[in-house]
GROMACS .gro file of C-alpha atoms in nm:
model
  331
    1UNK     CA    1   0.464   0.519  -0.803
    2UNK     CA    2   0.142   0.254  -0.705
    3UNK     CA    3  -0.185   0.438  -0.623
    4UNK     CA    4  -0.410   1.004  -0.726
    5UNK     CA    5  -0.198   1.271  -0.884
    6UNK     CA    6   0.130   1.315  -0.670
    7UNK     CA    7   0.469   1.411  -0.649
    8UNK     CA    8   0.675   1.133  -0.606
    9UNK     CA    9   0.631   0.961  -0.247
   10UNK     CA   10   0.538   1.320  -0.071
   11UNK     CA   11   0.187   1.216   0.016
   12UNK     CA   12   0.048   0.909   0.201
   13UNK     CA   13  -0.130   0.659  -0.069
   14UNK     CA   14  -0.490   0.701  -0.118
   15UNK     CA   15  -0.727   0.411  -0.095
   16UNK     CA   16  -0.754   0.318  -0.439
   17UNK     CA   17  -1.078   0.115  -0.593
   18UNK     CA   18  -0.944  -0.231  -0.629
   19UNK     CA   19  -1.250  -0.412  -0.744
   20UNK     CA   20  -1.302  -0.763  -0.872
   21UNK     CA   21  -1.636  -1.005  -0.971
   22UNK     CA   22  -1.821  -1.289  -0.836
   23UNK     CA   23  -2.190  -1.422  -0.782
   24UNK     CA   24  -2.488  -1.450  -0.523
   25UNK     CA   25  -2.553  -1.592  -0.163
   26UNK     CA   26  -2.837  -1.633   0.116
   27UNK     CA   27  -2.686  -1.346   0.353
   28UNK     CA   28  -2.871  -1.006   0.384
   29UNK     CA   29  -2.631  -0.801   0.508
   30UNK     CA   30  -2.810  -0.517   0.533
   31UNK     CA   31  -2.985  -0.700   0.842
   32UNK     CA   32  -2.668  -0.774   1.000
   33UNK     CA   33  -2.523  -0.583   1.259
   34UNK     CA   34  -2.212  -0.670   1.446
   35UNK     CA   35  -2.162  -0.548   1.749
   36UNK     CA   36  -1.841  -0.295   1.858
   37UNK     CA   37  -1.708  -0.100   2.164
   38UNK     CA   38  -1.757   0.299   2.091
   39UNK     CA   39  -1.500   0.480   2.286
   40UNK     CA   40  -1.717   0.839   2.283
   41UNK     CA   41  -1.502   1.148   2.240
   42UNK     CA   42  -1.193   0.987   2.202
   43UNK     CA   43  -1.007   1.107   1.947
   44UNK     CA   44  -0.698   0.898   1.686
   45UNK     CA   45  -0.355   0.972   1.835
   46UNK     CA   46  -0.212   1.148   1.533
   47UNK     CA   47   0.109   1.084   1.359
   48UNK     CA   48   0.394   1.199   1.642
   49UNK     CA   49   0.678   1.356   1.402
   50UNK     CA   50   0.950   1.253   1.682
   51UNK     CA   51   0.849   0.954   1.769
   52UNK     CA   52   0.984   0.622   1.619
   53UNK     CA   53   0.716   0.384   1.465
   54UNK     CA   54   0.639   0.132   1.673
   55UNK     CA   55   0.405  -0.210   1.608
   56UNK     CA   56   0.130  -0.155   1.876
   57UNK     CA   57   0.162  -0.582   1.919
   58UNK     CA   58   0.494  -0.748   1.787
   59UNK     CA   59   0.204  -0.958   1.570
   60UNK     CA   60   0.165  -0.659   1.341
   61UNK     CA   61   0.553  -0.518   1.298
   62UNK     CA   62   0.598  -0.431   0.914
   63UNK     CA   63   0.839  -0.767   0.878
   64UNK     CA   64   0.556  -0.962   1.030
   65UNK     CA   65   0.281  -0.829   0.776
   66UNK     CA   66   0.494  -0.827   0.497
   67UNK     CA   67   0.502  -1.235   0.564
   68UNK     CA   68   0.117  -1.274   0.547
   69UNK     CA   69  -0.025  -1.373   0.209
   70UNK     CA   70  -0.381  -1.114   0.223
   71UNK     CA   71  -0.583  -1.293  -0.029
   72UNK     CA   72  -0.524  -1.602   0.250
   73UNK     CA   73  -0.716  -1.390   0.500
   74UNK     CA   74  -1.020  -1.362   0.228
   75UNK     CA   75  -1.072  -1.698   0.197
   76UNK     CA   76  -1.379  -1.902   0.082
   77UNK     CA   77  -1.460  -1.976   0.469
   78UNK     CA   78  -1.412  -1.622   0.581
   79UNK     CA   79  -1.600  -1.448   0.274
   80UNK     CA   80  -1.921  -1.686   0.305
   81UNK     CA   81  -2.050  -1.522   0.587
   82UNK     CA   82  -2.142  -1.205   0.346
   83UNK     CA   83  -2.244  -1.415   0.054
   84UNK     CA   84  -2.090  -1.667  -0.224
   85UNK     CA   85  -1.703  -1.532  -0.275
   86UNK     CA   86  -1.581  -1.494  -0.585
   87UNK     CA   87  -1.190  -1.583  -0.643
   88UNK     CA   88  -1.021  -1.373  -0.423
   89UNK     CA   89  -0.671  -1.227  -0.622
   90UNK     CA   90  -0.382  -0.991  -0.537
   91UNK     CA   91  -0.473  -0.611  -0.654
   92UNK     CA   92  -0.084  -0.540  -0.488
   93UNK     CA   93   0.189  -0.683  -0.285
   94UNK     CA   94   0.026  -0.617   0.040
   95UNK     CA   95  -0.321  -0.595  -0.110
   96UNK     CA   96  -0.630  -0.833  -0.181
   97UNK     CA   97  -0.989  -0.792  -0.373
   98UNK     CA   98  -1.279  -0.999  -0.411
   99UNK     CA   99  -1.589  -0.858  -0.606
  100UNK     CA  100  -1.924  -1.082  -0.500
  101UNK     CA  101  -2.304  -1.067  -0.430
  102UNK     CA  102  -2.486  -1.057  -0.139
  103UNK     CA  103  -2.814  -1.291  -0.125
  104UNK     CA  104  -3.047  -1.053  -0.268
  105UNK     CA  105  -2.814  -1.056  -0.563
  106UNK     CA  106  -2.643  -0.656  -0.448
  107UNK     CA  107  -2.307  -0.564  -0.549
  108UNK     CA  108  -2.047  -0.616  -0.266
  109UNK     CA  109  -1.707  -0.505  -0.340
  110UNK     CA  110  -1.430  -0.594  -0.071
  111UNK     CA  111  -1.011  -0.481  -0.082
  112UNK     CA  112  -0.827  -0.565   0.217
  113UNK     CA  113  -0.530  -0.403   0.271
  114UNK     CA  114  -0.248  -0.464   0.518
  115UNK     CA  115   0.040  -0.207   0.615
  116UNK     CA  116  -0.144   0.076   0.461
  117UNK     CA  117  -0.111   0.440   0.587
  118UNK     CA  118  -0.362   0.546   0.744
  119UNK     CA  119  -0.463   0.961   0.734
  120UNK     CA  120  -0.624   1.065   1.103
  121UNK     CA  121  -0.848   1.378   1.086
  122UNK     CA  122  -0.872   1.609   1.352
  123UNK     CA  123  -1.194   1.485   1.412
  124UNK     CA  124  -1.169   1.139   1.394
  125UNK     CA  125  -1.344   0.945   1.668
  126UNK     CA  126  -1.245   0.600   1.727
  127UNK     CA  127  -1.376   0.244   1.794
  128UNK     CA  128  -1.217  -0.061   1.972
  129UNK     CA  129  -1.229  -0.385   1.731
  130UNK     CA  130  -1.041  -0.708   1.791
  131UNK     CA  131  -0.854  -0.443   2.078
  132UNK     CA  132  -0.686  -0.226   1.828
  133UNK     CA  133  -0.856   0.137   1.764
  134UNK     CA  134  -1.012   0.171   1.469
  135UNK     CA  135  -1.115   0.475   1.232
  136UNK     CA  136  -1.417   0.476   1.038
  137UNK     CA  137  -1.499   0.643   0.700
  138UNK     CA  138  -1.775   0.668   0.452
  139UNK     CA  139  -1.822   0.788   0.127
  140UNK     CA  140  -2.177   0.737  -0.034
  141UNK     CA  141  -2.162   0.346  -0.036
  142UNK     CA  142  -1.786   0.269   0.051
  143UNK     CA  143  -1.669   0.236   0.377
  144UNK     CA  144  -1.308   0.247   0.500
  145UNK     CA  145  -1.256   0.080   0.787
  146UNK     CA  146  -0.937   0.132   0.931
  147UNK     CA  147  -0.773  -0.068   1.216
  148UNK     CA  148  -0.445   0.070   1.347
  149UNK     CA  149  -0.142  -0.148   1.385
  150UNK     CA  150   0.176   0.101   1.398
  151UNK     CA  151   0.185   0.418   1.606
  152UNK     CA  152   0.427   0.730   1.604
  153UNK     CA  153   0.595   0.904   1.317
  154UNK     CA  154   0.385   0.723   1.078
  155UNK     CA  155   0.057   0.526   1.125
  156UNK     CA  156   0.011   0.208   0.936
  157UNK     CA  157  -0.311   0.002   0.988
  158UNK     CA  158  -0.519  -0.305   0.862
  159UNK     CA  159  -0.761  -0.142   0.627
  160UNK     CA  160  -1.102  -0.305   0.493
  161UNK     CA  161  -1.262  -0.067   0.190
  162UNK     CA  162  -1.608  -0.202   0.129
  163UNK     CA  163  -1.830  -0.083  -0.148
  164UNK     CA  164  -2.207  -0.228  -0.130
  165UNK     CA  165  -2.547  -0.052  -0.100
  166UNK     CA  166  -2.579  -0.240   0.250
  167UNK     CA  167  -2.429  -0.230   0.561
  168UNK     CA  168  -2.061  -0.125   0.388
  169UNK     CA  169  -1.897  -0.055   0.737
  170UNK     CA  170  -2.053  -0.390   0.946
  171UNK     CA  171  -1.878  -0.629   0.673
  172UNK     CA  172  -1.565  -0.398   0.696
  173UNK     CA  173  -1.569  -0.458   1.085
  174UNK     CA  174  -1.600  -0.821   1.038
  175UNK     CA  175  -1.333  -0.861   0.758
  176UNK     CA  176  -1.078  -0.667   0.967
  177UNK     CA  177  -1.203  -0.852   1.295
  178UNK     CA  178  -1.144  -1.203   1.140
  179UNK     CA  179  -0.792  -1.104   1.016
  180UNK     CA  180  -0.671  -0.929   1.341
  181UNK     CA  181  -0.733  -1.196   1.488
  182UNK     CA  182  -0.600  -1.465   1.256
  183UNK     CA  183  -0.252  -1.228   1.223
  184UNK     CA  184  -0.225  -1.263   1.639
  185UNK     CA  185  -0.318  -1.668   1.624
  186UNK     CA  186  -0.217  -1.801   1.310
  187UNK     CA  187  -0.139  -1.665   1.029
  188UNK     CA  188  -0.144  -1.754   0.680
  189UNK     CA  189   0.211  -1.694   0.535
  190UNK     CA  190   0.325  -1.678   0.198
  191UNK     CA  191   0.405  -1.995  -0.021
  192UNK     CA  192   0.772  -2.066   0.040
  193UNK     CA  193   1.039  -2.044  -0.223
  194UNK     CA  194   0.913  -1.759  -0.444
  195UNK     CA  195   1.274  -1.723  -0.495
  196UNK     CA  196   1.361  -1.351  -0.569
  197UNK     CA  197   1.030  -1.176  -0.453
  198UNK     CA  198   1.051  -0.834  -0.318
  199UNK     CA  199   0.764  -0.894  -0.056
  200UNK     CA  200   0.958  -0.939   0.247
  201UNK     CA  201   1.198  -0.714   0.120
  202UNK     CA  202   1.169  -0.364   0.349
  203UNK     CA  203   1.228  -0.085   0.096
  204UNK     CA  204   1.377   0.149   0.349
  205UNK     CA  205   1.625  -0.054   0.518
  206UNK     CA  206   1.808  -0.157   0.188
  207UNK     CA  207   1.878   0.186   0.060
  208UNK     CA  208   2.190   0.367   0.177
  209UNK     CA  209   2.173   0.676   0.344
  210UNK     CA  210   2.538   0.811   0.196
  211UNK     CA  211   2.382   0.780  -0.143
  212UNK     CA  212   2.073   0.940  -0.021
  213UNK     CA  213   2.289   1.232   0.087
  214UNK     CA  214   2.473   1.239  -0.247
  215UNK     CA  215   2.141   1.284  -0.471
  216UNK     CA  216   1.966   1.556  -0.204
  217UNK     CA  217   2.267   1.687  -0.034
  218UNK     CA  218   2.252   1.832   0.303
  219UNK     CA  219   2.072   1.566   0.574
  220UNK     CA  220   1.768   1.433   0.425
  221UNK     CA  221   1.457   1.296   0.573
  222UNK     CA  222   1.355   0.931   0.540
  223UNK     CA  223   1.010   0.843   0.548
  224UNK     CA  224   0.832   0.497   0.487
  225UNK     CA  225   0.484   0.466   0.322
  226UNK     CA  226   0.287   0.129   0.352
  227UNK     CA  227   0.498  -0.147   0.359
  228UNK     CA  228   0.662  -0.096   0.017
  229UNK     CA  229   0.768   0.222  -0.040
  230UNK     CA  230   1.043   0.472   0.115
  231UNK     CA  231   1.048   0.845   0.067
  232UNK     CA  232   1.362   1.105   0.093
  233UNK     CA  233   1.312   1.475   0.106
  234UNK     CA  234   1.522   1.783   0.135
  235UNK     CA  235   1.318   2.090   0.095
  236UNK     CA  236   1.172   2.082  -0.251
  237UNK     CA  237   1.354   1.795  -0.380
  238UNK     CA  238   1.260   1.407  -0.281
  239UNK     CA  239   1.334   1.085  -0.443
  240UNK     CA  240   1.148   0.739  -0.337
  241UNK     CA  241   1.086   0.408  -0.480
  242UNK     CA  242   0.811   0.162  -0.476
  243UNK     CA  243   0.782  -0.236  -0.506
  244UNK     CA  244   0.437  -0.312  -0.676
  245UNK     CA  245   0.221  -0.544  -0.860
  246UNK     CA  246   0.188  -0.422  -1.203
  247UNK     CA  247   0.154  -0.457  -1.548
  248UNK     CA  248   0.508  -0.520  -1.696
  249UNK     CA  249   0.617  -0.147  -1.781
  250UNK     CA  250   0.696  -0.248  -2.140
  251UNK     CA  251   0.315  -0.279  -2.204
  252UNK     CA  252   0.231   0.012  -1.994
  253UNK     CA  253   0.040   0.259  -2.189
  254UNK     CA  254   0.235   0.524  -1.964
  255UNK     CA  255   0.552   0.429  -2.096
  256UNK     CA  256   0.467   0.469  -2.532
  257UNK     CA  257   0.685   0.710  -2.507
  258UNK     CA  258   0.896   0.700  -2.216
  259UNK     CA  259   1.278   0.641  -2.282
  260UNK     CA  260   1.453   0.299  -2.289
  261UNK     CA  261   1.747   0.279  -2.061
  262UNK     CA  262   1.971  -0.013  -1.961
  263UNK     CA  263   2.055   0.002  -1.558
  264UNK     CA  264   2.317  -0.236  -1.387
  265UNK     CA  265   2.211  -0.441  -1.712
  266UNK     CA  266   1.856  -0.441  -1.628
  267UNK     CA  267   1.597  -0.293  -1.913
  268UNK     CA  268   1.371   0.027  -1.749
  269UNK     CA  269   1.168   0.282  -1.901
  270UNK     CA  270   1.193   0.617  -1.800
  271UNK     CA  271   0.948   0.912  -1.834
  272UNK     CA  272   0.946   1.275  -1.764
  273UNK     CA  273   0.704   1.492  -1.634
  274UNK     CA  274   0.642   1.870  -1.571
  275UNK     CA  275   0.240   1.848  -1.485
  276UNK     CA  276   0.328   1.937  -1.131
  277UNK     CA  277   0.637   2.082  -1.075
  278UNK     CA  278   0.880   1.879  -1.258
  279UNK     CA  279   0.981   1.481  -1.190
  280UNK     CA  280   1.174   1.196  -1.366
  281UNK     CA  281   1.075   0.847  -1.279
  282UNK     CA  282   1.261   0.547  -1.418
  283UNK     CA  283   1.098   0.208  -1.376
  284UNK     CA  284   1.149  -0.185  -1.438
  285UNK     CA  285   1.016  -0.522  -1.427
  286UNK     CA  286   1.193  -0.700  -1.145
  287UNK     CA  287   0.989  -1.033  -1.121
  288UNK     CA  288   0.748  -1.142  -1.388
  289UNK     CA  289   0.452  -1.338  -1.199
  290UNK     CA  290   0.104  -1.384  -1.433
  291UNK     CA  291  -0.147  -1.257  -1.674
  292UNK     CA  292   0.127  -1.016  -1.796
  293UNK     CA  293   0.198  -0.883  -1.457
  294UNK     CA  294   0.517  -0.884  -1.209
  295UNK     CA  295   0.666  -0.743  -0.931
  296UNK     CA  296   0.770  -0.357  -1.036
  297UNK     CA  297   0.989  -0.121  -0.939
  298UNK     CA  298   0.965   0.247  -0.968
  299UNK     CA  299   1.221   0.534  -0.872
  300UNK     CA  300   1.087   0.863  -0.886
  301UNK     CA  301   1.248   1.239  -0.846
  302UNK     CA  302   1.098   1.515  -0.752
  303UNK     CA  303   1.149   1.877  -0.755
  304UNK     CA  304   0.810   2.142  -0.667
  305UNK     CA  305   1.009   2.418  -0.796
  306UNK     CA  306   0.901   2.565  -1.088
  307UNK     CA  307   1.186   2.556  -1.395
  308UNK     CA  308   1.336   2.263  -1.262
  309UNK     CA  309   1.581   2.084  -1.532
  310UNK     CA  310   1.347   1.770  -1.576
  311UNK     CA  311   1.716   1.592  -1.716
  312UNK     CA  312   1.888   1.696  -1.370
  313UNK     CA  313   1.634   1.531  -1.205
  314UNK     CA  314   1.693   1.192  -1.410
  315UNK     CA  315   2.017   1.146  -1.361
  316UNK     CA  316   1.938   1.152  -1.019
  317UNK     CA  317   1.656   0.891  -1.074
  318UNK     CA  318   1.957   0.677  -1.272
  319UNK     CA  319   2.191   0.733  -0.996
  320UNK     CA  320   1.902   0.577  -0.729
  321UNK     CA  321   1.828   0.315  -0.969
  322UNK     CA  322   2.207   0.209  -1.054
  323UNK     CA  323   2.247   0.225  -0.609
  324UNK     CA  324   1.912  -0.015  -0.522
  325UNK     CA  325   1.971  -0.233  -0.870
  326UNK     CA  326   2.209  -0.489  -0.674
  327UNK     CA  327   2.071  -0.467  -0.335
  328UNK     CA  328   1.732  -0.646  -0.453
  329UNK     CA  329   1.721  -1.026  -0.462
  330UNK     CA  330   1.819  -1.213  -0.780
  331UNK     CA  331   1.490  -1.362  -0.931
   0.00000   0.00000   0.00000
């Protein structure tokens, strides 16, 4: 499903390089430092396997964020202050890009992402910003800048992924300053009445756990990923789904070949593969929205043994699809 290759739903999404375009300002931002708390040799709590996840302020709970429109929080206003924005636009349901230039005419890529996993290495050191601890991470001009928001069994946090040949990690402080603290004050909700959407729909909550049972047998594990996907595993088998912003799967080039199915009379394409181990993924176009794109969903099986019957594992993926078909909302 939506952002690295993977069996379905076992691994925590990796930042992805949403990137899109715009033009020059006056700022030099590779003068511009903004200041931070350093807390020295403290190190990220990691992910606590028995521990519920918990909002670490009711401001940033999973139903809360879902709520929040991102590119809102990348405004014109906001986005000045680093140079002349460009038009800031979705790159996912919980995700927003805006590609610019800083005055002296640099490259500055900026994603914001809200709800997003975040991975804590042993090492990890943090910093306060805006109160919540926050991870830092670099890779030759990108920084990921990674503001925590849910603790316990998983860790979700406010994530700013900067690319620019300046400071990349003072504009991700900024970015995720400004929208912590616009999230506590005020924040910038969605438009009301996009009638049918599947943003403030919580993937994990919808989903019975009888059927879950049924397709893995045994007592399966539930595990949610970002704010739009959900994740059961039994051993070597798993099955999850995702809600995304995508191309409409009848265009994908993924799909040329995949298999047309009907499911609780909806049209979905599904696709097998045996690259690692062996999977069956069946997806659909739930909500068209623009430019060709829509609101996606994508059930995936999984099985990391080797000589797994790849058509075992779709009826499984039909028998998901036919169970969450009528629990989404009608578009």
């Amino acid at each position: 499903m939506r952002s690295p290759a993977r069996t379905a739903w076992t691994a925590v999404a990796l930042s992805g390089a949403f990137l899109l375009a715009g033009c020059g300002s006056q700022a030099d931002l590779a003068k511009v430092n903004h200041p931070r708390t350093v807390v020295p040799a403290k190190v990220v709590q990691k992910p606590q396997p028995n521990t519920p996840p918990r909002p670490v302020e009711p401001a940033f709970a999973p139903e809360r964020l879902r709520a929040v429109d991102p590119c809102a929080l990348m405004d014109t206003q906001t986005l000045s202050q680093f140079g002349v924005p460009a038009s800031s636009r979705p790159v996912a349901l919980s995700d927003c890009g805006n590609y610019m230039k800083d005055g002296a005419g640099k490259r500055l890529s900026i994603t914001l992402r809200l709800g997003q996993n975040v991975l804590v290495p042993d090492t990890a050191k943090t910093t306060k910003l805006a109160g919540l601890t926050t991870i830092e991470s670099t890779s030759t001009t990108t920084c990921f800048v990674k503001s925590v928001v849910q603790e316990g069994s998983v860790v979700l946090g406010i994530v700013a992924q900067v690319d620019y040949e300046g400071d990349s990690c003072d504009v991700g402080r900024r970015l995720n300053e400004s929208a912590i603290n616009r999230i506590r004050t005020n924040a910038p909700l969605r438009a009301q009445g996009n009638k049918g959407s599947l943003t403030s729909v919580d993937p994990c909550s919808i989903f019975s756990t009888v059927t879950a049972t049924e397709v893995l047998g045994g007592t399966p594990t539930m595990t949610p990923y970002d704010l739009y996907r959900c994740n059961w595993r039994r051993d070597s088998l798993s099955f999850g789904f995702e809600f995304s912003e995508n191309a409409d799967p009848k265009n994908s080039s993924t799909n040329k070949k995949a298999e047309v199915v009907t499911i609780e009379g909806v049209t979905a394409y599904q696709r097998k593969d045996e690259s690692f181990g062996a999977s069956c993924k069946i997806e659909w176009l739930h909500k068209a929205t623009t430019d060709g794109k829509g609101e996606v969903v994508t059930v995936s099986v999984d099985n990391s043994k080797k000589g797994t019957d790849t058509a075992d594992l779709c009826t499984k993926a039909t028998t998901v699809a036919k169970a969450l078909v009528p629990k989404l909302p009608k578009p």
